[in-house]
Coordinates of C-alpha atoms in Angstrom, one line a residue:
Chain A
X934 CA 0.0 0.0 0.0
X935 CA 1.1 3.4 -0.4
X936 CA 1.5 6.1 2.0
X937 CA 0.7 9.6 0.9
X938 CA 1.3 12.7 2.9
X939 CA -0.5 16.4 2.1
X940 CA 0.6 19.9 3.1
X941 CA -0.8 22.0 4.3
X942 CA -3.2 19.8 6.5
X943 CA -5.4 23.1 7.1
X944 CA -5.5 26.6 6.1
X945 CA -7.8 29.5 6.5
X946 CA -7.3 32.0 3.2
X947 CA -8.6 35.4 2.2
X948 CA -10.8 35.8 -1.0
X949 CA -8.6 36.4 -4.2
X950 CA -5.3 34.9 -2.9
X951 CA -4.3 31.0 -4.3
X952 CA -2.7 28.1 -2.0
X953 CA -1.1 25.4 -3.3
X954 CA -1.5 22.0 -1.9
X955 CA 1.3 19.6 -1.9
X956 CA 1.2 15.7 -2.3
X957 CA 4.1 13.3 -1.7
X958 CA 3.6 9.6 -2.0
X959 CA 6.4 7.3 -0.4
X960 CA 6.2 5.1 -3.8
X961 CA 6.7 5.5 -7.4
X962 CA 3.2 5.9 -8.6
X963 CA 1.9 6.6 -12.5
X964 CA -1.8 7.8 -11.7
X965 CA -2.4 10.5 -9.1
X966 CA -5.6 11.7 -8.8
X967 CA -7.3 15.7 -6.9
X968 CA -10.9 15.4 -5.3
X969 CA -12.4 18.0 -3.7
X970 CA -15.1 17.5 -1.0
X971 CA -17.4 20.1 0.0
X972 CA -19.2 20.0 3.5
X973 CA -20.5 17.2 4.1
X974 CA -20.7 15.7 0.4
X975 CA -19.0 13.5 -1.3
X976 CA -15.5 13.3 -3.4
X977 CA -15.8 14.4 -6.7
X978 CA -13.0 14.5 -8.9
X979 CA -11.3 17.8 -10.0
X980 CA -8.2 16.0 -12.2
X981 CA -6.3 12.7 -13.3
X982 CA -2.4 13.9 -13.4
X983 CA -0.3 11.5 -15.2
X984 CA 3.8 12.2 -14.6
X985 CA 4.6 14.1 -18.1
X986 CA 1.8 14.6 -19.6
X987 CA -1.0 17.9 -18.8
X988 CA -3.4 16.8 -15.8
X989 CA -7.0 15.9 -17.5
X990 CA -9.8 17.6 -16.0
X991 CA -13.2 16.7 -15.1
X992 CA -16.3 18.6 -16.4
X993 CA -16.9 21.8 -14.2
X994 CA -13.1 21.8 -13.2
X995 CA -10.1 24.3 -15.2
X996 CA -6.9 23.9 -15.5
X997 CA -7.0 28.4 -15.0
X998 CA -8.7 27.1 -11.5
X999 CA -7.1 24.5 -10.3
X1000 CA -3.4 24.4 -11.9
X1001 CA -1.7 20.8 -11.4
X1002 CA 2.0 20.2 -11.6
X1003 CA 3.4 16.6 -11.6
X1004 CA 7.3 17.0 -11.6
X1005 CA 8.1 13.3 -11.2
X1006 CA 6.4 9.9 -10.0
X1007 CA 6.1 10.7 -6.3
X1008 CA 4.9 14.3 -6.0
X1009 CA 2.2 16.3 -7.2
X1010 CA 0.6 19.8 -6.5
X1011 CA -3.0 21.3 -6.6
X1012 CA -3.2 25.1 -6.6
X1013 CA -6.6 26.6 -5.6
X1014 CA -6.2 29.9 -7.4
X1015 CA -8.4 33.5 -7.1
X1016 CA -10.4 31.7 -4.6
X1017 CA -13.8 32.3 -3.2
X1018 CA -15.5 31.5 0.1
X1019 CA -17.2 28.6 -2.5
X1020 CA -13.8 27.4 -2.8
X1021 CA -14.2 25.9 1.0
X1022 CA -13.4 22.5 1.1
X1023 CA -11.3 19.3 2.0
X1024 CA -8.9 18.4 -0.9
X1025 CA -7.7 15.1 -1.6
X1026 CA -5.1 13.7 -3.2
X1027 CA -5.2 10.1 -4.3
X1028 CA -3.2 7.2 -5.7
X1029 CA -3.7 4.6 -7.8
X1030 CA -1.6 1.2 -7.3
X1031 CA -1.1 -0.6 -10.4
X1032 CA 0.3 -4.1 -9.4
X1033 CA -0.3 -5.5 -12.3
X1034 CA -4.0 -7.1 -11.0
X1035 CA -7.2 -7.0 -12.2
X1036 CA -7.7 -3.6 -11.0
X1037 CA -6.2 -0.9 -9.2
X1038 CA -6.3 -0.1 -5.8
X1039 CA -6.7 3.5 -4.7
X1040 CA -5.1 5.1 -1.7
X1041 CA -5.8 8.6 0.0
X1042 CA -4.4 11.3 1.4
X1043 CA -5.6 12.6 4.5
X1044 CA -6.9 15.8 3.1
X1045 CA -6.0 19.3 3.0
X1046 CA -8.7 20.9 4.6
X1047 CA -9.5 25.1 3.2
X1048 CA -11.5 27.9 4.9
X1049 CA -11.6 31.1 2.5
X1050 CA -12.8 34.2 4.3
Chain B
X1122 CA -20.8 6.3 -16.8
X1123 CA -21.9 4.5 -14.0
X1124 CA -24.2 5.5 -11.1
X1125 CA -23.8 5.0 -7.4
X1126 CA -26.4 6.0 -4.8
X1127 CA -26.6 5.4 -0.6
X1128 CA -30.0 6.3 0.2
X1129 CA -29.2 6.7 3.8
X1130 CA -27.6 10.3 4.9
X1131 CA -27.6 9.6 8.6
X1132 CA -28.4 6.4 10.8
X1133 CA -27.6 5.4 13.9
X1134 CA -27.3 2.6 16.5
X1135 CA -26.5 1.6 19.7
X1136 CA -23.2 0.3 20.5
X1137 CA -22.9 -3.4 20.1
X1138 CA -26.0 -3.8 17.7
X1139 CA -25.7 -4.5 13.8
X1140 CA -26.5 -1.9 11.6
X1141 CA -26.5 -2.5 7.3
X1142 CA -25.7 0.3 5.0
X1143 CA -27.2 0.3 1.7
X1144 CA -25.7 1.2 -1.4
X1145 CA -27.2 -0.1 -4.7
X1146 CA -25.4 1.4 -8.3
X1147 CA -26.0 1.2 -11.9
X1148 CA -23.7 0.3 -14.7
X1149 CA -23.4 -1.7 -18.3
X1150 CA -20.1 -2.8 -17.3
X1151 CA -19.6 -6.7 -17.0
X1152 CA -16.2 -6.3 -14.9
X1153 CA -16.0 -4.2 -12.2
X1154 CA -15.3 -4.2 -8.3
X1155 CA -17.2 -2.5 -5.5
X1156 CA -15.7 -1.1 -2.1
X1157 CA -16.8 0.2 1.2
X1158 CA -14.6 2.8 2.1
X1159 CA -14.8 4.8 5.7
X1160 CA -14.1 8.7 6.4
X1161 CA -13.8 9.1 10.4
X1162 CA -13.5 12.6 11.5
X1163 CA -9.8 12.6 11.3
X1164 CA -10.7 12.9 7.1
X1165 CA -8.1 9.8 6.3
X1166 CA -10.3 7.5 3.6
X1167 CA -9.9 3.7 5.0
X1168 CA -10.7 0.9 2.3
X1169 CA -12.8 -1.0 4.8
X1170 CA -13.8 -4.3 2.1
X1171 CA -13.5 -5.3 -1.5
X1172 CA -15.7 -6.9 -3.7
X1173 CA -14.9 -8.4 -6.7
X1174 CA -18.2 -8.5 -9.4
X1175 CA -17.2 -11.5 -10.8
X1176 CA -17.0 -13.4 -7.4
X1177 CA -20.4 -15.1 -5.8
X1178 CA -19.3 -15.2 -2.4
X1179 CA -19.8 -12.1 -0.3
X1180 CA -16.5 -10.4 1.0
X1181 CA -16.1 -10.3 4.4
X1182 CA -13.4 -8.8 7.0
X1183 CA -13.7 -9.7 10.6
X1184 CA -16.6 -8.0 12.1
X1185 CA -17.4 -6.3 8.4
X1186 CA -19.2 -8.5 5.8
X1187 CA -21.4 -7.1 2.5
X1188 CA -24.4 -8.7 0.8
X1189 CA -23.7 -8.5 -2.8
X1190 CA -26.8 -8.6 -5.3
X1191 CA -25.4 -8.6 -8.9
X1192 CA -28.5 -9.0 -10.7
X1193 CA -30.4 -6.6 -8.5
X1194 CA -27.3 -4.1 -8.3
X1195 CA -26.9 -3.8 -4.7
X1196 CA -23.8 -4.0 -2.3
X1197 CA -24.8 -3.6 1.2
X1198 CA -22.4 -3.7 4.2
X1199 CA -23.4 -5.4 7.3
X1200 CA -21.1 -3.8 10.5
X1201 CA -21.7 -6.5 13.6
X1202 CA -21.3 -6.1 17.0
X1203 CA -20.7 -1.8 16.3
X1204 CA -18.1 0.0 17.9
X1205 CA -17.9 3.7 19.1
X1206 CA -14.7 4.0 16.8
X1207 CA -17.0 2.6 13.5
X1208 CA -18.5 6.4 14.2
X1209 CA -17.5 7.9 10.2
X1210 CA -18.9 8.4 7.1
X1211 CA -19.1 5.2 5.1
X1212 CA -19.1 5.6 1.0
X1213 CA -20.0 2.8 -1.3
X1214 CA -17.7 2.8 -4.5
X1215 CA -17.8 1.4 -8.1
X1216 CA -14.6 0.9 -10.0
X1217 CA -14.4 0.0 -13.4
X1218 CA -10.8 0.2 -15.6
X1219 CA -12.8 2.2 -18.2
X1220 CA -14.0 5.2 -15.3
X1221 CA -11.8 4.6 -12.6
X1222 CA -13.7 5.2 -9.2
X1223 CA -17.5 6.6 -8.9
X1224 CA -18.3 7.4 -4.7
X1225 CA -21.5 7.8 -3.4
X1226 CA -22.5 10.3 -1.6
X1227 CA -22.3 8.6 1.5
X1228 CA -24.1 7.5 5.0
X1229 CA -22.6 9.0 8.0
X1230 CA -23.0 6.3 10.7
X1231 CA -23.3 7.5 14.4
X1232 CA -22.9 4.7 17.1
X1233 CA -24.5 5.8 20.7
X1234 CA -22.9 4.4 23.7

């Protein structure tokens, strides 16, 4: 399994500023995967981000929003940018683990979670 | 694009009793696997069972077992014997190679001492 650490674990922001959210697996990983859950909802995904290649986005979510870097196979950022009280949420970062089975096994983060004044 | 839907938002139970969670989901897909996964408080998502769709037997992990309906589409998890720390929000999940992973939107499970 792998074990994936986010930073910040909190913040509290003002409207109009961006935060970026870190993501650091402890495992070479090829899918990493953003969610973003409002209060008390569920996750919905905001991107796929494949090392090397521009993150995809899901429908309602981009890339002018929500700018993803993935510089190599173990780390990944999220920035939340001009942001809005709306913007209030936990993120998440996930990881897929491709052994090689019959399907992939996701892990999570333990969420980043952002107040926007 | 496949569908998943918990049609409980809140229960709650005494500890010690048994409590089921329902989940039921829709999907053309003939391969696919279905998961439990829990959100305590503390935010970290826990895989709490696996189910694979092409497996009759229900899945089961110690005091956590699932009732799987293929043909009627529903996956419901069966929590026995409930403990004050099983307090979280449980979502049901659908993955499929072609989507990835479809959530819920979830049950938040309360157990009363």
């Amino acid at each position: 399994s792998a074990v994936i650490s986010q930073k910040p674990s909190r913040d509290i922001c003002q409207r109009g500023t961006s935060l970026t959210i870190q993501c650091q697996v402890d495992s070479q990983v090829t899918m990493m995967f953003w969610y973003r859950q409002q209060p008390g909802q569920s996750l919905t995904l905001i991107a796929t981000a494949n090392q090397g290649s521009e993150a995809t986005y899901e429908s309602g979510f981009v890339i002018d929003k929500f700018p993803i870097s993935r510089p190599n196979l173990t780390f990944s950022t999220l920035t939340v940018s001009n942001m809005s009280p709306e913007d209030s949420s936990i993120y998440l970062c996930s990881v897929e683990d491709d052994w090689g089975g019959p399907y992939n096994e996701q892990f999570f983060g333990p969420g980043t979670r952002l107040t926007v004044l | 694009a496949q569908t998943v839907t918990q049609s409980q938002p809140e229960m709650s139970v005494q500890e010690a009793e048994t409590v089921t969670l329902s989940c039921t989901y829709d999907t053309s897909e003939s391969n696919y696997y279905l998961f439990w996964y829990k959100q305590p408080p503390s935010r970290q998502m826990i895989l709490v069972i696996r189910q694979e769709a092409y497996k009759q037997q229900n899945a089961t992990e110690n005091r956590f077992s699932v009732n799987f309906q293929k043909a009627a589409k529903s996956f419901s998890l069966k929590i026995s014997d409930s403990q004050l720390g099983d307090t979280a929000m449980y979502f049901c999940a659908f993955w499929c190679r072609a989507d990835g992973l479809t959530f819920g939107k979830g049950t938040h499970l309360i157990i009363q001492p």
